[in-house]
mmCIF file of C-alpha atoms in Angstrom:
data_model
loop_
_atom_site.group_PDB
_atom_site.id
_atom_site.type_symbol
_atom_site.label_atom_id
_atom_site.label_comp_id
_atom_site.label_asym_id
_atom_site.label_seq_id
_atom_site.Cartn_x
_atom_site.Cartn_y
_atom_site.Cartn_z
ATOM 1 C CA GLY A 15 32.074 -2.793 14.559
ATOM 2 C CA GLY A 16 30.995 -4.612 11.425
ATOM 3 C CA ARG A 17 27.757 -4.057 12.477
ATOM 4 C CA LEU A 18 24.599 -3.862 10.137
ATOM 5 C CA LEU A 19 22.520 -0.593 11.170
ATOM 6 C CA ALA A 20 18.967 0.594 9.508
ATOM 7 C CA LEU A 21 17.241 4.012 9.877
ATOM 8 C CA LYS A 22 13.558 2.532 9.886
ATOM 9 C CA PRO A 23 11.943 3.567 6.784
ATOM 10 C CA GLU A 24 8.144 3.088 7.751
ATOM 11 C CA ALA A 25 6.133 2.108 11.052
ATOM 12 C CA THR A 26 4.342 -0.888 10.004
ATOM 13 C CA ALA A 27 7.065 -3.217 10.515
ATOM 14 C CA GLY A 28 7.963 -1.885 13.502
ATOM 15 C CA MET A 29 4.547 -2.332 15.145
ATOM 16 C CA CYS A 30 4.320 -5.867 13.940
ATOM 17 C CA ARG A 31 7.144 -6.743 15.549
ATOM 18 C CA ALA A 32 5.792 -4.985 18.584
ATOM 19 C CA TYR A 33 2.996 -7.175 18.359
ATOM 20 C CA ILE A 34 4.886 -10.347 18.384
ATOM 21 C CA GLU A 35 7.022 -9.502 21.103
ATOM 22 C CA HIS A 36 4.666 -8.403 23.319
ATOM 23 C CA ASN A 37 2.344 -11.043 22.836
ATOM 24 C CA MET A 38 -0.326 -9.232 21.716
ATOM 25 C CA ARG A 39 -2.214 -11.911 20.078
ATOM 26 C CA LEU A 40 -3.347 -12.684 23.730
ATOM 27 C CA TRP A 41 -4.978 -9.311 24.009
ATOM 28 C CA PRO A 42 -8.699 -9.096 22.724
ATOM 29 C CA GLN A 43 -8.433 -8.821 18.874
ATOM 30 C CA PRO A 44 -8.290 -7.203 16.783
ATOM 31 C CA VAL A 45 -5.455 -4.711 18.266
ATOM 32 C CA GLU A 46 -5.724 -0.717 17.331
ATOM 33 C CA LEU A 47 -2.337 0.891 17.584
ATOM 34 C CA TYR A 48 -1.199 4.119 16.466
ATOM 35 C CA CYS A 49 2.077 6.181 16.132
ATOM 36 C CA ILE A 50 3.508 10.071 15.195
ATOM 37 C CA GLU A 51 7.159 9.380 14.397
ATOM 38 C CA PRO A 52 9.973 10.164 11.862
ATOM 39 C CA HIS A 53 11.146 7.716 8.976
ATOM 40 C CA PHE A 54 14.403 7.811 6.890
ATOM 41 C CA ARG A 55 14.499 6.520 3.063
ATOM 42 C CA TYR A 56 17.448 6.353 0.896
ATOM 43 C CA ASP A 57 15.623 7.478 -2.205
ATOM 44 C CA ARG A 58 17.005 9.565 -4.825
ATOM 45 C CA PRO A 59 16.435 13.329 -4.566
ATOM 46 C CA GLN A 60 12.595 14.179 -6.227
ATOM 47 C CA LYS A 61 10.217 16.575 -5.359
ATOM 48 C CA GLY A 62 8.354 15.866 -1.971
ATOM 49 C CA ARG A 63 10.795 13.682 -1.296
ATOM 50 C CA TYR A 64 13.271 13.856 1.790
ATOM 51 C CA ARG A 65 15.519 11.615 3.862
ATOM 52 C CA GLN A 66 14.075 12.170 6.813
ATOM 53 C CA PHE A 67 10.036 12.697 6.955
ATOM 54 C CA TRP A 68 7.236 12.439 9.647
ATOM 55 C CA GLN A 69 4.047 10.444 9.059
ATOM 56 C CA TYR A 70 1.161 9.373 11.542
ATOM 57 C CA ASP A 71 0.159 5.782 10.977
ATOM 58 C CA PHE A 72 -2.619 3.828 11.976
ATOM 59 C CA GLU A 73 -2.628 -0.508 12.284
ATOM 60 C CA ILE A 74 -5.708 -2.653 13.074
ATOM 61 C CA ILE A 75 -3.938 -6.448 13.907
ATOM 62 C CA GLY A 76 -5.856 -9.629 14.177
ATOM 63 C CA GLU A 77 -8.950 -9.733 12.316
ATOM 64 C CA THR A 78 -9.792 -10.522 8.483
ATOM 65 C CA ASP A 79 -12.905 -8.373 7.916
ATOM 66 C CA PRO A 80 -13.363 -5.712 4.693
ATOM 67 C CA ALA A 81 -15.142 -3.529 7.276
ATOM 68 C CA LEU A 82 -11.724 -2.782 8.818
ATOM 69 C CA ASP A 83 -10.215 -2.103 5.498
ATOM 70 C CA VAL A 84 -12.779 0.637 5.040
ATOM 71 C CA GLN A 85 -12.646 1.906 8.573
ATOM 72 C CA MET A 86 -9.146 2.931 7.928
ATOM 73 C CA ILE A 87 -9.906 4.704 4.802
ATOM 74 C CA HIS A 88 -12.952 6.262 6.363
ATOM 75 C CA LEU A 89 -10.497 7.090 9.650
ATOM 76 C CA ASN A 90 -8.276 9.235 7.525
ATOM 77 C CA GLN A 91 -10.520 10.695 4.919
ATOM 78 C CA THR A 92 -12.180 12.135 8.066
ATOM 79 C CA ILE A 93 -9.062 13.467 9.256
ATOM 80 C CA LEU A 94 -8.498 15.075 5.966
ATOM 81 C CA ASN A 95 -11.983 16.759 6.172
ATOM 82 C CA ASP A 96 -11.466 17.999 9.809
ATOM 83 C CA LEU A 97 -8.308 19.627 8.564
ATOM 84 C CA GLY A 98 -10.442 21.147 5.441
ATOM 85 C CA ILE A 99 -8.398 19.972 2.921
ATOM 86 C CA GLY A 100 -9.953 16.559 2.092
ATOM 87 C CA HIS A 101 -11.793 18.141 -1.034
ATOM 88 C CA LEU A 102 -7.753 18.505 -2.419
ATOM 89 C CA PHE A 103 -7.120 14.801 -2.841
ATOM 90 C CA ASP A 104 -8.629 11.794 -4.739
ATOM 91 C CA LEU A 105 -8.736 8.528 -3.236
ATOM 92 C CA GLN A 106 -7.290 5.706 -5.154
ATOM 93 C CA ILE A 107 -8.403 2.157 -4.557
ATOM 94 C CA ASN A 108 -7.086 -1.233 -6.312
ATOM 95 C CA SER A 109 -7.212 -4.718 -4.941
ATOM 96 C CA ILE A 110 -3.792 -6.799 -5.393
ATOM 97 C CA GLY A 111 -5.109 -10.383 -4.433
ATOM 98 C CA CYS A 112 -3.568 -12.929 -2.331
ATOM 99 C CA LYS A 113 -0.649 -14.947 -2.702
ATOM 100 C CA VAL A 114 -2.214 -17.260 -4.545
ATOM 101 C CA CYS A 115 -4.046 -15.217 -7.375
ATOM 102 C CA ARG A 116 -1.103 -13.137 -7.519
ATOM 103 C CA ILE A 117 1.200 -15.416 -9.166
ATOM 104 C CA ASP A 118 -0.956 -15.998 -11.856
ATOM 105 C CA PHE A 119 -0.973 -12.014 -12.348
ATOM 106 C CA ILE A 120 2.638 -11.719 -12.106
ATOM 107 C CA ASN A 121 2.902 -14.338 -14.981
ATOM 108 C CA ALA A 122 0.397 -12.462 -16.977
ATOM 109 C CA LEU A 123 2.335 -9.544 -16.500
ATOM 110 C CA ARG A 124 5.569 -11.252 -17.483
ATOM 111 C CA ASP A 125 4.179 -12.244 -20.882
ATOM 112 C CA TYR A 126 2.810 -8.827 -21.349
ATOM 113 C CA TYR A 127 6.023 -7.193 -20.927
ATOM 114 C CA ALA A 128 7.866 -9.441 -23.104
ATOM 115 C CA GLY A 129 9.327 -7.726 -26.069
ATOM 116 C CA LYS A 130 8.635 -4.536 -24.672
ATOM 117 C CA GLU A 131 11.720 -3.905 -22.659
ATOM 118 C CA ARG A 132 13.429 -1.431 -24.612
ATOM 119 C CA GLY A 133 10.319 1.077 -24.139
ATOM 120 C CA LEU A 134 10.873 0.730 -19.999
ATOM 121 C CA CYS A 135 13.139 2.864 -18.214
ATOM 122 C CA PHE A 136 16.403 1.619 -16.128
ATOM 123 C CA ASP A 137 14.628 0.667 -12.943
ATOM 124 C CA CYS A 138 11.904 -0.959 -14.526
ATOM 125 C CA LYS A 139 14.181 -3.226 -16.604
ATOM 126 C CA ILE A 140 15.097 -4.229 -13.192
ATOM 127 C CA ARG A 141 11.488 -4.451 -11.559
ATOM 128 C CA LEU A 142 10.735 -6.785 -14.671
ATOM 129 C CA GLU A 143 13.236 -9.466 -12.903
ATOM 130 C CA LYS A 144 12.862 -8.953 -9.383
ATOM 131 C CA ASN A 145 9.521 -7.620 -8.740
ATOM 132 C CA PRO A 146 7.120 -6.959 -11.638
ATOM 133 C CA LEU A 147 4.221 -5.487 -9.634
ATOM 134 C CA ARG A 148 5.926 -2.392 -9.451
ATOM 135 C CA LEU A 149 6.169 -2.014 -13.007
ATOM 136 C CA LEU A 150 2.803 -0.755 -12.459
ATOM 137 C CA ASP A 151 3.993 1.853 -9.929
ATOM 138 C CA CYS A 152 6.509 3.545 -11.903
ATOM 139 C CA LYS A 153 6.024 7.618 -12.869
ATOM 140 C CA GLU A 154 7.732 7.529 -15.955
ATOM 141 C CA GLU A 155 5.949 8.830 -18.666
ATOM 142 C CA ASP A 156 7.059 6.035 -21.333
ATOM 143 C CA CYS A 157 6.539 3.299 -18.362
ATOM 144 C CA ARG A 158 3.086 4.622 -17.459
ATOM 145 C CA THR A 159 1.793 4.429 -21.249
ATOM 146 C CA ILE A 160 2.885 0.624 -21.431
ATOM 147 C CA ALA A 161 1.453 -0.322 -17.970
ATOM 148 C CA SER A 162 -1.842 1.549 -19.051
ATOM 149 C CA PHE A 163 -2.351 -1.500 -21.511
ATOM 150 C CA ALA A 164 -1.079 -3.957 -19.018
ATOM 151 C CA PRO A 165 -3.221 -6.817 -17.340
ATOM 152 C CA LYS A 166 -5.530 -5.799 -14.768
ATOM 153 C CA PHE A 167 -5.671 -7.407 -11.230
ATOM 154 C CA ALA A 168 -9.490 -7.494 -11.500
ATOM 155 C CA ASP A 169 -9.606 -10.233 -14.232
ATOM 156 C CA LEU A 170 -7.563 -12.444 -12.606
ATOM 157 C CA LEU A 171 -8.699 -12.417 -8.888
ATOM 158 C CA CYS A 172 -9.418 -15.397 -7.233
ATOM 159 C CA ALA A 173 -12.945 -15.877 -5.951
ATOM 160 C CA GLU A 174 -12.034 -14.927 -2.386
ATOM 161 C CA CYS A 175 -10.455 -11.685 -2.955
ATOM 162 C CA LYS A 176 -13.462 -10.868 -5.482
ATOM 163 C CA THR A 177 -15.477 -11.346 -2.749
ATOM 164 C CA PHE A 178 -13.675 -9.313 -0.189
ATOM 165 C CA ASP A 179 -12.967 -6.278 -2.526
ATOM 166 C CA GLY A 180 -16.690 -6.147 -3.474
ATOM 167 C CA HIS A 181 -17.529 -5.691 0.000
ATOM 168 C CA VAL A 182 -14.615 -2.914 0.225
ATOM 169 C CA LYS A 183 -16.463 -0.798 -2.396
ATOM 170 C CA GLU A 184 -20.106 -1.668 -1.095
ATOM 171 C CA TYR A 185 -19.169 -0.583 2.332
ATOM 172 C CA LEU A 186 -17.194 2.785 1.166
ATOM 173 C CA ASP A 187 -20.569 3.425 -1.174
ATOM 174 C CA GLU A 188 -22.839 3.110 1.922
ATOM 175 C CA LEU A 189 -20.512 5.667 4.037
ATOM 176 C CA GLY A 190 -20.487 8.056 1.003
ATOM 177 C CA VAL A 191 -16.810 7.941 0.538
ATOM 178 C CA ALA A 192 -15.787 8.943 -2.988
ATOM 179 C CA TYR A 193 -13.074 6.576 -4.565
ATOM 180 C CA LYS A 194 -11.472 6.233 -7.895
ATOM 181 C CA LEU A 195 -10.762 2.305 -8.966
ATOM 182 C CA ASN A 196 -6.951 2.773 -10.219
ATOM 183 C CA PRO A 197 -5.843 -0.886 -11.746
ATOM 184 C CA GLN A 198 -2.239 0.480 -11.943
ATOM 185 C CA LEU A 199 -2.107 1.073 -7.845
ATOM 186 C CA VAL A 200 0.382 -1.438 -6.250
ATOM 187 C CA ARG A 201 2.100 0.293 -3.099
ATOM 188 C CA GLY A 202 5.751 0.911 -3.063
ATOM 189 C CA LEU A 203 6.414 -1.464 0.011
ATOM 190 C CA ASP A 204 6.097 -5.624 -0.875
ATOM 191 C CA TYR A 205 4.019 -6.886 1.839
ATOM 192 C CA TYR A 206 0.412 -5.402 0.960
ATOM 193 C CA THR A 207 -2.221 -7.828 -0.446
ATOM 194 C CA LYS A 208 -5.950 -7.747 -1.585
ATOM 195 C CA THR A 209 -6.790 -3.970 -0.691
ATOM 196 C CA VAL A 210 -4.658 -1.108 -1.194
ATOM 197 C CA PHE A 211 -5.442 2.509 -1.366
ATOM 198 C CA GLU A 212 -3.601 6.185 -1.963
ATOM 199 C CA TRP A 213 -4.781 9.708 -1.166
ATOM 200 C CA TRP A 214 -3.260 11.605 -4.580
ATOM 201 C CA ASP A 215 -3.543 15.273 -4.839
ATOM 202 C CA LYS A 216 -5.481 16.472 -7.328
ATOM 203 C CA SER A 217 -3.414 18.815 -9.103
ATOM 204 C CA LEU A 218 -0.361 16.767 -9.496
ATOM 205 C CA GLY A 219 -1.602 13.007 -9.185
ATOM 206 C CA ALA A 220 0.580 10.236 -8.469
ATOM 207 C CA GLN A 221 3.742 12.561 -8.186
ATOM 208 C CA ASN A 222 2.344 13.799 -4.830
ATOM 209 C CA ALA A 223 0.529 10.750 -2.738
ATOM 210 C CA ILE A 224 0.270 12.343 0.684
ATOM 211 C CA GLY A 225 -0.265 8.722 1.824
ATOM 212 C CA GLY A 226 -1.834 5.254 1.835
ATOM 213 C CA GLY A 227 -1.991 1.580 2.931
ATOM 214 C CA GLY A 228 -3.873 -1.259 2.846
ATOM 215 C CA ARG A 229 -3.914 -5.292 3.948
ATOM 216 C CA TYR A 230 -0.975 -7.145 4.581
ATOM 217 C CA ASP A 231 -1.953 -10.415 5.922
ATOM 218 C CA GLY A 232 1.158 -12.219 5.616
ATOM 219 C CA LEU A 233 3.795 -9.715 7.203
ATOM 220 C CA ILE A 234 3.245 -11.049 10.825
ATOM 221 C CA GLU A 235 4.142 -14.847 9.989
ATOM 222 C CA THR A 236 6.806 -13.312 7.887
ATOM 223 C CA MET A 237 8.617 -11.921 10.750
ATOM 224 C CA GLY A 238 7.982 -14.841 12.796
ATOM 225 C CA GLY A 239 4.505 -14.513 14.454
ATOM 226 C CA GLU A 240 1.546 -16.905 14.003
ATOM 227 C CA PRO A 241 -0.411 -16.340 10.568
ATOM 228 C CA THR A 242 -2.166 -12.938 11.383
ATOM 229 C CA PRO A 243 -4.570 -10.601 9.131
ATOM 230 C CA ALA A 244 -3.967 -6.936 9.599
ATOM 231 C CA VAL A 245 -4.710 -3.429 7.951
ATOM 232 C CA GLY A 246 -3.335 -0.164 8.419
ATOM 233 C CA PHE A 247 -2.234 3.204 6.531
ATOM 234 C CA ALA A 248 0.264 6.059 7.191
ATOM 235 C CA VAL A 249 0.309 9.749 5.889
ATOM 236 C CA GLY A 250 2.762 12.108 5.327
ATOM 237 C CA MET A 251 2.869 15.412 7.825
#
């Protein structure tokens, strides 16, 4: 019938749409939501990747506070520990800045990768033009080697993002949540800002991340709502 249809690839955008459509901004803030549901992605077949997969998802919408980022991380770490599997995973964290300091970082990335195109995989040659941040996320060995010497977000964060990131690490330390700083962690979806995090299988690393998330302060505005900060995460089941 000429319609464009999609199977939802993740939960966060749908949660934000519900927040907008049901005027949840009028509720006491922040609004805390969760869901357990299936999603679908048209990825190329890879180990541990499925067309349909189940996730549990938590979101906190309506407030900017690094303590909420840490609450999300602590919540999932508690779930993993209660299941008796927390010791199998490393928590990786990074800050990818706001839309202001990210421009400087993307420009620095493009300068760094200039002349290195021949060493990149096919996908990364496209990423260099469309979304340079994803160059840091590639799993191909040659691309990872090149990315390991790329500029680091931490060196180009604005004062506000640097302070925010410092509080996140301070709160994690106070809670005794172990983490690894990973300057190449960017997350696969483009709406994230500031804090990003993933849990990696200690034996397989990035090839088998079981889940992750971060802050996405601009997504609800992009979807037609008022500017609204938010943070969340999802984990594969």
